[in-house]
Coordinates of C-alpha atoms in Angstrom, one line a residue:
Chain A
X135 CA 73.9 92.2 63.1
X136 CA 70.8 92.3 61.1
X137 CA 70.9 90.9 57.8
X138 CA 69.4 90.3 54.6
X139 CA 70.4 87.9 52.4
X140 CA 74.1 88.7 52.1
X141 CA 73.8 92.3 52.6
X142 CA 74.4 93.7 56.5
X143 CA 71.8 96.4 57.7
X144 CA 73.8 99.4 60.0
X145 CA 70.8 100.9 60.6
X146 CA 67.3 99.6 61.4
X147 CA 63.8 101.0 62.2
X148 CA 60.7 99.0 62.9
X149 CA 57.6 100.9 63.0
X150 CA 59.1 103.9 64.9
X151 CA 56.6 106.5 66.3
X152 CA 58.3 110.0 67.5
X153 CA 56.5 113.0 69.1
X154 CA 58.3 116.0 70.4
X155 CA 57.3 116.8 74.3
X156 CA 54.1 119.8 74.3
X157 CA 53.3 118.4 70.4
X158 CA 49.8 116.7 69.8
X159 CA 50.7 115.1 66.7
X160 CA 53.6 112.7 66.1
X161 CA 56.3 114.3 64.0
X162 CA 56.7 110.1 62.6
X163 CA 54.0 108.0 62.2
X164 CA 55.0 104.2 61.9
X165 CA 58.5 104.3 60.4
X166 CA 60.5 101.0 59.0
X167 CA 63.2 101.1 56.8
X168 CA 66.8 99.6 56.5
X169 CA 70.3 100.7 55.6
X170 CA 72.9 98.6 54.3
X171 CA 76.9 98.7 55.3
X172 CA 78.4 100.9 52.6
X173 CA 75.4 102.3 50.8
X174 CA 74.4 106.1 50.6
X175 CA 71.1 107.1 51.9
X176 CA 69.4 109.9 50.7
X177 CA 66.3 111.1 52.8
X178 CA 64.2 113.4 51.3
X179 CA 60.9 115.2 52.1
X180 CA 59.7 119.3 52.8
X181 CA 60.2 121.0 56.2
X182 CA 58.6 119.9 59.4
X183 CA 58.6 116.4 57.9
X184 CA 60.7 114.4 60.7
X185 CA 63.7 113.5 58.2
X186 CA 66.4 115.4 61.1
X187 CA 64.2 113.5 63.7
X188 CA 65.7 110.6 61.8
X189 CA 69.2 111.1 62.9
X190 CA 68.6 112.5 66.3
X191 CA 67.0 108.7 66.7
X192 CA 70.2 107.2 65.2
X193 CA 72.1 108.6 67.5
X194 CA 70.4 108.2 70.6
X195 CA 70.0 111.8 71.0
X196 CA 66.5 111.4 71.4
X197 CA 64.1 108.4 71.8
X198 CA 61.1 106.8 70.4
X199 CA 57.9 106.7 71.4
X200 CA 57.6 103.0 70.7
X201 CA 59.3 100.7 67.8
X202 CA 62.6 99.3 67.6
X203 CA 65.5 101.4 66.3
X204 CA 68.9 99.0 66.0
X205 CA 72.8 100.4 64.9
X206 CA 74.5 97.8 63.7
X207 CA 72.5 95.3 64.8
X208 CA 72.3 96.6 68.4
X209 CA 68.7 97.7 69.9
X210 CA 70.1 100.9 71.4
X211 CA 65.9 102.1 72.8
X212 CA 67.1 100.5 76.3
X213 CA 71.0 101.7 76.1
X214 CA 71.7 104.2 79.1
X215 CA 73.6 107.4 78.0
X216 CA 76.8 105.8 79.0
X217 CA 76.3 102.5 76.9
X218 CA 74.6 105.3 73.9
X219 CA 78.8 106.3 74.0
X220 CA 80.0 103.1 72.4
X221 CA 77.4 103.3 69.2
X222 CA 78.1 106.9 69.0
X223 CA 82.1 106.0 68.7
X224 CA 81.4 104.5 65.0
X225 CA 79.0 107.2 64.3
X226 CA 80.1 110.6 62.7
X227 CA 77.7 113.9 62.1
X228 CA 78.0 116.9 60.5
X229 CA 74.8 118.9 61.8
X230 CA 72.9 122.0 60.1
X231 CA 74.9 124.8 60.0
X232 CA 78.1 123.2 61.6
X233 CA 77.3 123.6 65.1
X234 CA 81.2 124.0 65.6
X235 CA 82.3 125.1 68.7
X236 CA 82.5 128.9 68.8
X237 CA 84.9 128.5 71.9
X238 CA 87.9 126.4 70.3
X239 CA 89.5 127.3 66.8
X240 CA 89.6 125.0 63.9
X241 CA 91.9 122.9 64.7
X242 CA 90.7 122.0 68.4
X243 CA 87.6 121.0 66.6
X244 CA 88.1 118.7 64.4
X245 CA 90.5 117.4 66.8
X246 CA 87.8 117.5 69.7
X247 CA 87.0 113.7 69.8
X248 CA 90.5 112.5 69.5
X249 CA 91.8 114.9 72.5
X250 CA 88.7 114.0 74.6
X251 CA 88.8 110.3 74.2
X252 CA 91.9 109.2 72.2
X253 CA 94.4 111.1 74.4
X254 CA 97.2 111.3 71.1
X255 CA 100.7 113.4 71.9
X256 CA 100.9 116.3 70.2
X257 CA 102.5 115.9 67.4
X258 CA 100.7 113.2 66.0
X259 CA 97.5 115.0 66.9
X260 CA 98.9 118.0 64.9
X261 CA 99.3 115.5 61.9
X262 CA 96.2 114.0 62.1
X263 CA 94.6 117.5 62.2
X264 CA 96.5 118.7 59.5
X265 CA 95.5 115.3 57.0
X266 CA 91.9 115.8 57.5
X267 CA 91.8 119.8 57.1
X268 CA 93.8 118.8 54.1
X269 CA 91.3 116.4 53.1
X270 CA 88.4 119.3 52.7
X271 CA 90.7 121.7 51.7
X272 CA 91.3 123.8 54.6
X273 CA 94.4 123.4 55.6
X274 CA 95.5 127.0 56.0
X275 CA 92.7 127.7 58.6
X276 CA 94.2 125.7 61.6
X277 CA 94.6 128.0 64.1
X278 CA 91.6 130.4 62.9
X279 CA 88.3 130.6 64.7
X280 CA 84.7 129.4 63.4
X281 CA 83.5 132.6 63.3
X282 CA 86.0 133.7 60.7
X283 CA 84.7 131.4 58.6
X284 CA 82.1 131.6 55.5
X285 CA 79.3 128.9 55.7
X286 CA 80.6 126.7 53.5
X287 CA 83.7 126.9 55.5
X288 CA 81.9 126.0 58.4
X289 CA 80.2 122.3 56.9
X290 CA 83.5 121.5 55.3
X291 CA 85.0 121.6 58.6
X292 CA 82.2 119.9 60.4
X293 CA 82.5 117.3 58.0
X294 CA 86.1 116.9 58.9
X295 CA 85.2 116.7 62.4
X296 CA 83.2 114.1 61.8
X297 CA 85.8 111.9 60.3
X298 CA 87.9 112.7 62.4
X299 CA 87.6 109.0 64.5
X300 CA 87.5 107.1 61.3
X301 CA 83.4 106.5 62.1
X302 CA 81.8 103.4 59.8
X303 CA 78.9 105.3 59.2
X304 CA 78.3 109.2 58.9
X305 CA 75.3 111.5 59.1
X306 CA 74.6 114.7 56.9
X307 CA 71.9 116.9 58.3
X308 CA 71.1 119.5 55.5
X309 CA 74.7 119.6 54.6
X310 CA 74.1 121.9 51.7
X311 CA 70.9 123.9 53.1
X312 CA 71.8 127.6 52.6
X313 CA 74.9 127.4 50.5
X314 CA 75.3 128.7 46.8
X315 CA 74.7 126.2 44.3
X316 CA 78.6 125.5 44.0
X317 CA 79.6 126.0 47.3
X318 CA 77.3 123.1 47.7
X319 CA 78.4 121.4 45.4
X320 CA 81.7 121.2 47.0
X321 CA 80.2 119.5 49.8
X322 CA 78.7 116.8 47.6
X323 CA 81.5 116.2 46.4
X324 CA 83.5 115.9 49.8
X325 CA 80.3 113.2 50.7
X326 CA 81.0 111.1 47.2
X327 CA 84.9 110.9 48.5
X328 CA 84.6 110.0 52.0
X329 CA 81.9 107.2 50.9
X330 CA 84.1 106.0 48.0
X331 CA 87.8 106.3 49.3
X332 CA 87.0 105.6 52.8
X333 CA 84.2 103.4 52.2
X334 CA 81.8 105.2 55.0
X335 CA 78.3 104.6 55.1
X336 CA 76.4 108.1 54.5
X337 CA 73.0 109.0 55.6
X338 CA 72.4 112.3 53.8
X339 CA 69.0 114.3 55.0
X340 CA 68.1 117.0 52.3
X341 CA 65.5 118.4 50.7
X342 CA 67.7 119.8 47.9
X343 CA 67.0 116.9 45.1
X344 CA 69.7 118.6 42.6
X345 CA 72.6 117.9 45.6
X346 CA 70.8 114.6 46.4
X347 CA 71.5 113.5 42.2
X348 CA 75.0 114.9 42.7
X349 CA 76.0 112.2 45.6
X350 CA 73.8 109.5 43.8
X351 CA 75.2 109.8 40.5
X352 CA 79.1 110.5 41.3
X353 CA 81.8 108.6 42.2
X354 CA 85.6 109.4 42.6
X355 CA 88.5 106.9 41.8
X356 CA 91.9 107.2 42.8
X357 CA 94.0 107.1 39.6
X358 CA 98.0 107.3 39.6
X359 CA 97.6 108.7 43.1
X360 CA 95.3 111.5 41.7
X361 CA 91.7 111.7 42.6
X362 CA 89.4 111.5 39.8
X363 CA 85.7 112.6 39.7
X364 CA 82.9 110.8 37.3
X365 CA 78.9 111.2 37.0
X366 CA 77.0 108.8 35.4
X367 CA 74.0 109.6 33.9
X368 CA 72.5 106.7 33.5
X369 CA 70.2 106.2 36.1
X370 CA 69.4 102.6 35.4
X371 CA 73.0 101.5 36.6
X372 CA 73.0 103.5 39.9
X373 CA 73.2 100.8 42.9
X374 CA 75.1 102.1 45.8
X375 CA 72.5 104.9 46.5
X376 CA 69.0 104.6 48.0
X377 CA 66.4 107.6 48.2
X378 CA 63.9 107.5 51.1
X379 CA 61.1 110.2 50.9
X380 CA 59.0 111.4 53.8
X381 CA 55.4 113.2 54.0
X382 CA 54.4 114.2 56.8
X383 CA 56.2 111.7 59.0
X384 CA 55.5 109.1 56.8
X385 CA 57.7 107.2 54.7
X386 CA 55.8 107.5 51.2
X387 CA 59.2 105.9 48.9
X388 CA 62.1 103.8 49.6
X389 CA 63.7 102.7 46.4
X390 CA 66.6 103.5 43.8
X391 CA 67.1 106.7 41.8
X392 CA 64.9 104.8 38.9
X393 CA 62.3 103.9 41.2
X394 CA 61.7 107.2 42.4
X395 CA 61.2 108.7 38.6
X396 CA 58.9 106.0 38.2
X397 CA 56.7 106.4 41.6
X398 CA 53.3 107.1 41.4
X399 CA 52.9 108.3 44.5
X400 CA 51.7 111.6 44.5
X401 CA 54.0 113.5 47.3
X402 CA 56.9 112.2 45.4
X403 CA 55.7 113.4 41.7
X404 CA 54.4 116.5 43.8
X405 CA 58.6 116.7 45.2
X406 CA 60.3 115.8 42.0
X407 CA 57.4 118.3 40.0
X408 CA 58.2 121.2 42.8
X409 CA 62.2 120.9 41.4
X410 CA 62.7 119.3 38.1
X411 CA 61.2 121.1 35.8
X412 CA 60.7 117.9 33.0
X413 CA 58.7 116.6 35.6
X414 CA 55.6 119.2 35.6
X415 CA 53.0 118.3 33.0
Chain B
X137 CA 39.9 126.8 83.3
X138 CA 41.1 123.5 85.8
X139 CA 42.6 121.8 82.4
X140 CA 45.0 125.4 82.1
X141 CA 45.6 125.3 86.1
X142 CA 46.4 121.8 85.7
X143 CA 48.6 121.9 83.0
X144 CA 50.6 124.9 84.8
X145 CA 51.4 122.4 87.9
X146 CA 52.8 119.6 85.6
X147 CA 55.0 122.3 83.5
X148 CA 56.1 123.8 87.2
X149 CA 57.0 120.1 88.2
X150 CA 58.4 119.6 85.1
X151 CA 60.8 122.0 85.1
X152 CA 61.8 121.1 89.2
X153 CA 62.2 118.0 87.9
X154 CA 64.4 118.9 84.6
X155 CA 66.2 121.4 87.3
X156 CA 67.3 118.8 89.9
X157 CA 68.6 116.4 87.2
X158 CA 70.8 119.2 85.3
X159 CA 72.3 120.5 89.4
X160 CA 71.9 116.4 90.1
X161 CA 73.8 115.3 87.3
X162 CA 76.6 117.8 87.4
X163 CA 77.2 117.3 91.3
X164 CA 77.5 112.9 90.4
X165 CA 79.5 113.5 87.4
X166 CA 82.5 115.5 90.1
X167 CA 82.7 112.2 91.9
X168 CA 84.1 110.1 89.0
X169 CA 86.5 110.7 86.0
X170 CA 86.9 113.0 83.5
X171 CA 87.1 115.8 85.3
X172 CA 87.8 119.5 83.6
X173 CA 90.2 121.3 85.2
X174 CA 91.1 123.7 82.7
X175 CA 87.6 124.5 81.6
X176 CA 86.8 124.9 86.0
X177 CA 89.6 126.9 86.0
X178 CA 88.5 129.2 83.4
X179 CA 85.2 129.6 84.6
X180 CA 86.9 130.7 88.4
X181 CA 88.7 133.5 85.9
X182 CA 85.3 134.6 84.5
X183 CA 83.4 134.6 87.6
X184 CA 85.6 135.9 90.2
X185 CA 88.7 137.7 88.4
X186 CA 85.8 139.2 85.9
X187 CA 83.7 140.1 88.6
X188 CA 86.6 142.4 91.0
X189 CA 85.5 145.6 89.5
X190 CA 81.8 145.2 89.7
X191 CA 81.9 143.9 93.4
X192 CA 84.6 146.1 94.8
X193 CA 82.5 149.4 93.6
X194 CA 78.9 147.7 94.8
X195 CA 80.8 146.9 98.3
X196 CA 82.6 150.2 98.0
X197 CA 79.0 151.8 97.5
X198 CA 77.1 150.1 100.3
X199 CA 79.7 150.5 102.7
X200 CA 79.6 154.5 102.3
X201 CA 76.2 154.5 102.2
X202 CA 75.8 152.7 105.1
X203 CA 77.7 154.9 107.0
X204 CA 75.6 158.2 105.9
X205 CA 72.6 156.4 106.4
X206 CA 73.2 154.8 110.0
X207 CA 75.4 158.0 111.6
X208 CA 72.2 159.9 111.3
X209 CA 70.3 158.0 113.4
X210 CA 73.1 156.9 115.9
X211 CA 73.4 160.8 116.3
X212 CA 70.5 160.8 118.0
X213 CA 71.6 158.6 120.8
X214 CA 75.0 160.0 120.5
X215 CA 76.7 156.8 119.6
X216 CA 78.2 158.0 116.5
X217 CA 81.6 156.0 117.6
X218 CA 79.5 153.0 117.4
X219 CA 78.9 153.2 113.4
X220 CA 81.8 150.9 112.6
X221 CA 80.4 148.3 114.5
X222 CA 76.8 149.1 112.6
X223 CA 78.8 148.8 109.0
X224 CA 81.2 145.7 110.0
X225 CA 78.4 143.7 111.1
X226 CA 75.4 144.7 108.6
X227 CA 77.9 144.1 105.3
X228 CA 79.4 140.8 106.9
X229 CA 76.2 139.5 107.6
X230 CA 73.5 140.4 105.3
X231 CA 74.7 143.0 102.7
X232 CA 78.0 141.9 101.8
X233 CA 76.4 138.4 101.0
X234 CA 73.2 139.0 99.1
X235 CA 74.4 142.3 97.6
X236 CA 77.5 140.3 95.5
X237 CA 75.5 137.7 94.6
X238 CA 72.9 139.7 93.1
X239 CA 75.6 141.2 91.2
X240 CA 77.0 138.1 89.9
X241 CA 73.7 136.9 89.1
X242 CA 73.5 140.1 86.4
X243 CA 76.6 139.2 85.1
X244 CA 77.6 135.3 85.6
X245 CA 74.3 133.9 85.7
X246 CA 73.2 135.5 82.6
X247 CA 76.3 135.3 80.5
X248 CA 75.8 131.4 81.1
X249 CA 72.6 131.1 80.4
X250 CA 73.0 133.1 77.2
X251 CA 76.3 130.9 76.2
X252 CA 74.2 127.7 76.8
X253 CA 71.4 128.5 75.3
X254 CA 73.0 129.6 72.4
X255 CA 75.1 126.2 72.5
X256 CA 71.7 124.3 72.5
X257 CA 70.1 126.6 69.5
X258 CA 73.0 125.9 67.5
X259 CA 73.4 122.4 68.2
X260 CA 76.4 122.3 69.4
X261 CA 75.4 120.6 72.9
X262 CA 74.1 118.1 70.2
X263 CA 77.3 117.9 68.9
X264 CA 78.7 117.1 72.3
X265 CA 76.7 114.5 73.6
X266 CA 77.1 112.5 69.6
X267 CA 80.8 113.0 70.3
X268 CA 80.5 111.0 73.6
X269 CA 80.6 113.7 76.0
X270 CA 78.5 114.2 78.8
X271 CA 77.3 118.4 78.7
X272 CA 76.5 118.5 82.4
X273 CA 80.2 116.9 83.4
X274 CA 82.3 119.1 80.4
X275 CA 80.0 122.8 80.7
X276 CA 77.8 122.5 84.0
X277 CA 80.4 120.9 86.7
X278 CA 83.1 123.1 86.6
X279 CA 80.8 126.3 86.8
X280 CA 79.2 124.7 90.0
X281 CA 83.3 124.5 91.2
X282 CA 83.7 127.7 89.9
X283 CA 80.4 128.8 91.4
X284 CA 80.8 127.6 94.8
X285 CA 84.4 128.7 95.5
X286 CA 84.4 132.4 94.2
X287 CA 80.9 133.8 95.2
X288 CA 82.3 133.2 98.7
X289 CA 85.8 134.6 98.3
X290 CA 84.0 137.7 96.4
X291 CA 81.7 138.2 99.2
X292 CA 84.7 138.3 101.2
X293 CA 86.3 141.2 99.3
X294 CA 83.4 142.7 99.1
X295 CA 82.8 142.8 102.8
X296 CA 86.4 144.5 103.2
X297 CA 85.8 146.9 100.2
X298 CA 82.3 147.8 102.3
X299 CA 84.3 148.2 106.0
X300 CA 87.2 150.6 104.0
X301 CA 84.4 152.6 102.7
X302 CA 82.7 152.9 105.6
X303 CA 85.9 153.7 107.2
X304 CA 86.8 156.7 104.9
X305 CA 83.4 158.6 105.0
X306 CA 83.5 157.9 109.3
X307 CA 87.2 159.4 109.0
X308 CA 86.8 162.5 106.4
X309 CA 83.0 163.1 106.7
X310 CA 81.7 162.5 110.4
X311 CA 85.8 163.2 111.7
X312 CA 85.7 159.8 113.4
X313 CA 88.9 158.8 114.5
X314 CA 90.2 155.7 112.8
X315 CA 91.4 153.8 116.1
X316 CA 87.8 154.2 117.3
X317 CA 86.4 153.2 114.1
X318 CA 88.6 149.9 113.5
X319 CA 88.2 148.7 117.1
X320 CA 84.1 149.2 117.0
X321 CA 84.3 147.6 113.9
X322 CA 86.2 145.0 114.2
X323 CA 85.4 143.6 118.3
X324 CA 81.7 143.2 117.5
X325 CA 82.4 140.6 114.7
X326 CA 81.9 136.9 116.5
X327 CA 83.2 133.5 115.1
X328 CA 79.4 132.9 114.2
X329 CA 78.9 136.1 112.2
X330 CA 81.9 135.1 109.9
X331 CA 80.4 131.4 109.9
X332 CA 76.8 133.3 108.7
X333 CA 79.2 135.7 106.0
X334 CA 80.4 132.4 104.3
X335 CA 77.4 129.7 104.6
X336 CA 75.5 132.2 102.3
X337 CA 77.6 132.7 99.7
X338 CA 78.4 129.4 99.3
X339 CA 74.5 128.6 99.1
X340 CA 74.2 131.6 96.7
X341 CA 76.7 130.8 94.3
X342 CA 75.5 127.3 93.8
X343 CA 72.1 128.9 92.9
X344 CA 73.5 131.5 90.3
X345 CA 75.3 128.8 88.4
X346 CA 72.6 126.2 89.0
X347 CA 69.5 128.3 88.0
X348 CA 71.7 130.2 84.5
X349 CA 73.1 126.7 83.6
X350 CA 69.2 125.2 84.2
X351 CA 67.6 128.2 82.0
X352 CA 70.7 128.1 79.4
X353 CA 70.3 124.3 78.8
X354 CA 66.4 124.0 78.3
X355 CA 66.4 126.6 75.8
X356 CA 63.8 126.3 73.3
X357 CA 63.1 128.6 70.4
X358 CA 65.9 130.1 68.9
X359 CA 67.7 133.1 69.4
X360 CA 64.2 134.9 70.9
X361 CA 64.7 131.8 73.8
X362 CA 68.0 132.7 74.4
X363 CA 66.8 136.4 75.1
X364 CA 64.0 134.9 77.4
X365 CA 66.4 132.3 79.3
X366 CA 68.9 135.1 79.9
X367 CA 66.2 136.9 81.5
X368 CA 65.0 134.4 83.2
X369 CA 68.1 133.7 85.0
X370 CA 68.3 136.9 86.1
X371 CA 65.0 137.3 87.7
X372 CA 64.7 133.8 88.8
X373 CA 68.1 133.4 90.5
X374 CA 67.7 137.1 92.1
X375 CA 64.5 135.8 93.5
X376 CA 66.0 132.6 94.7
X377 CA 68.4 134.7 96.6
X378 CA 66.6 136.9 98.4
X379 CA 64.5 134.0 99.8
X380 CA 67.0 131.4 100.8
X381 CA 68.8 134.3 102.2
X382 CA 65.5 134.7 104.3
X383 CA 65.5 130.8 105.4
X384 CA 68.8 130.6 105.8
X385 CA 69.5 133.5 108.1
X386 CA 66.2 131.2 110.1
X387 CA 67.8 128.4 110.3
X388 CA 71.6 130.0 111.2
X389 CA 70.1 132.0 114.2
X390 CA 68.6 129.4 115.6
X391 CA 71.2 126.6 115.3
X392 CA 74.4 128.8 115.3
X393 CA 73.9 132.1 117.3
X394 CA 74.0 131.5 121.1

């Protein structure tokens, strides 16, 4: 594993270049930046500006032009597909929109990892099903199909699927893009759970800065066996949550929640200006 | 102007070369474990038990056609007994053959291309592949199965559909008797005919599957790309058809036929 100092970095990228096939430009330019075991990343930046691309990279879906990308301390650039299979076992994703599959119901996918690799009997597969719909709050919709499903419906379930294999680190691609502000809401608050009951590591991609506060300022406790939600306001104490911020396939900010207010870099003040409205002068 | 002709040769070899690794990787990935039986299974259900009604009336068609069309011009030579023979060998041979596929290629080989191309839009082949399995083995190998056993077997029924039609416009139209017409018919087809009746379909349904699953999976721009690669597989695999039917009826006559 990489490390620094005593912290342990699960993901790692050393001046990555990217360009999509029939593109001139790259969509990122010379990217470097770590992520540590148990922390919540927050990627932020407009449309078009490579922060998906990210995670594609992570998980071997696509690869770089040139650089190093490592998971958990592993340079997976030279990995075949078939080696790409054991990082992607203690990765999890929940992707834009869902992307369930229309073909199976519910149930069959969330439980579409553990039947394809994990071979459980039934019944414990029917459990297991049942605990993590339970977990996002689904658990009447077992046998339904995606398609009878509202979109927030759709990411909850999606982010069940992705827990589904107990993964050490999970991905959000837009998890909230195109929800109502509470629906949405709901889905930050599934991201705060899973990182601080199950300790997973979260790479959240939005460019929604008021769901990116939400995960960076909450945190969930487990109190007499009830689950207990808190926000703290006070930006100064925030630790566990780092914000990356991308122009143009550029990283242009990698700090804490403080750090960012501070920046004087002007895509950021331009970002936070664009959504906060104490921040236009 | 050479910079534009140029960059249409790389695309072309581009996409032969994206082509022969989709059919490539698909045809490795049957030789080792997991295999899908269920999802093969279900694809042998959508191709050849969804495909009866279509292929029985096309064969149905042809056959009857075939029958008004040719009796005209046996007439002439009065060798109207000799129109079963004409039909038997014609739909066994060429018609039966390229006349299903083109049929499943409207209906199988753009319902997968639309179905995979709307997989890839929607991420969900995405989703696959980060859940550690391998698209070409879970979607594209058991349509190739699926492919490759029931274009043939459709062909066959559709061959049989064609002879019966013949049969009842020979009996009720032209009066033929039906010994006369079943023993024409059925004492000019040769091992090697039958052997010519099955080679192609086989060939043809690989091409259906291969060329929708091919135009489904390198989808690009949304739901207008899924419009386009349904198209596509339509007019690209009916092409495909007609011209290996060409080459291989070449190569059959001159290395089967006596």
């Amino acid at each position: 594993m990489t490390g620094t100092g005593d912290s342990v970095n699960v993901i790692s990228f050393r001046d990555v270049y990217f360009g999509y096939p029939g593109n001139d430009d790259y969509t990122l330019k010379g990217v470097s930046f770590d992520i540590r075991a148990g922390s919540t990343e927050v990627i932020l930046g407009g449309s078009g500006s490579g922060k998906s691309t990210i995670l594609k990279l992570v998980l071997g879906l696509i690869k770089p032009n040139s650089g190093v990308i490592a998971v958990e301390g592993r340079d997976i650039g030279p990995l075949s597909e078939d080696d790409l299979m054991d990082v992607r076992a203690d990765i999890g994703m929940v992707f834009q929109e869902g992307a369930l599959f229309d073909s199976l119901s519910v149930s069959e996918n969330v439980g579409f990892r553990l039947r394809e690799h994990e071979g459980l009997p039934e019944k414990e597969f029917e459990e297991r099903i049942s605990r993590l719909l339970g977990f996002v709050g689904l658990s009447e919709f077992y046998d339904r199909s995606p398609s009878d499903l509202s979109g927030g419906q759709r990411r909850r379930v999606a982010v069940a699927r992705a827990m589904a294999h107990h993964p050490e680190l999970i991905l959000y691609d837009e998890p909230t893009t195109g929800l109502d502000p509470i629906t949405g809401s709901t889905i930050c608050d599934l991201i705060v759970k899973l990182r601080d009951l199950e300790g997973v590591t979260s790479v959240v991609v939005t460019h929604q800065l008021r769901d990116a506060f939400q995960v960076a300022q909450s945190f969930v406790m487990l109190v007499d066996g009830e689950i207990e939600y808190h926000r703290v306001d006070d930006v100064e104490l925030l630790y566990g949550t780092e914000f990356l911020v991308l122009n143009e396939g550029k990283l242009v900010f990698q700090g804490r929640q403080r750090d960012l207010f501070r920046s004087d870099e002007p895509y950021v003040h331009k970002f936070l200006e664009g959504q906060i409205p104490a921040f236009r002068r | 102007m050479i910079d534009a002709i140029s960059e249409r040769v790389k695309s072309g070899l581009r996409s032969l070369q994206d082509y022969w690794s989709i059919s490539y990787g698909a045809a490795v990935s049957l030789a080792s474990r997991p295999r899908y039986w269920r999802e093969t299974l279900d694809q042998m259900d959508f191709i050849g038990v969804g495909s009866l009604t279509i292929v029985t009336l096309t064969g149905l068609f042809t056959g009857m056609v075939l029958t008004v069309q040719s009796s005209a011009t046996l007439d002439a030579f009065g060798a109207r007994p000799y129109v079963g023979r004409m039909v038997s060998l014609s739909m066994l041979r060429e018609l039966g053959p390229v006349l299903t596929a083109l049929m499943v290629t409207g209906r199988v080989g753009s319902g997968m291309a639309a179905e995979l191309g709307s997989m890839v839009v929607t991420q969900q082949i995405d989703a696959l592949r980060s859940f550690g399995t391998d698209p070409l083995r879970k979607l594209v190998a058991p349509r190739l199965i699926a492919g490759v056993v029931m274009v043939p077997a459709l062909t066959v029924l559709s061959d049989a559909v064609g002879m019966i039609g013949g049969y009842l416009v020979a009996r009720f139209t032209l009066r033929l008797g039906t010994g006369l017409y079943w023993h024409s018919s059925l004492d000019a087809i040769k091992m090697h005919d039958i052997f010519m009746g099955l080679i192609k379909p086989f060939v043809f349904g690989f091409i259906i599957v291969s060329v929708g699953c091919y135009q489904g999976l390198t989808t690009t721009g949304g739901t207008r790309g899924v419009g386009e690669s349904t198209t596509s597989s339509v007019v690209v695999g009916s092409v495909l058809i007609l011209a290996s039917d060409y080459f291989l009826n070449l190569l059959i006559l001159r290395f089967v036929y006596p």
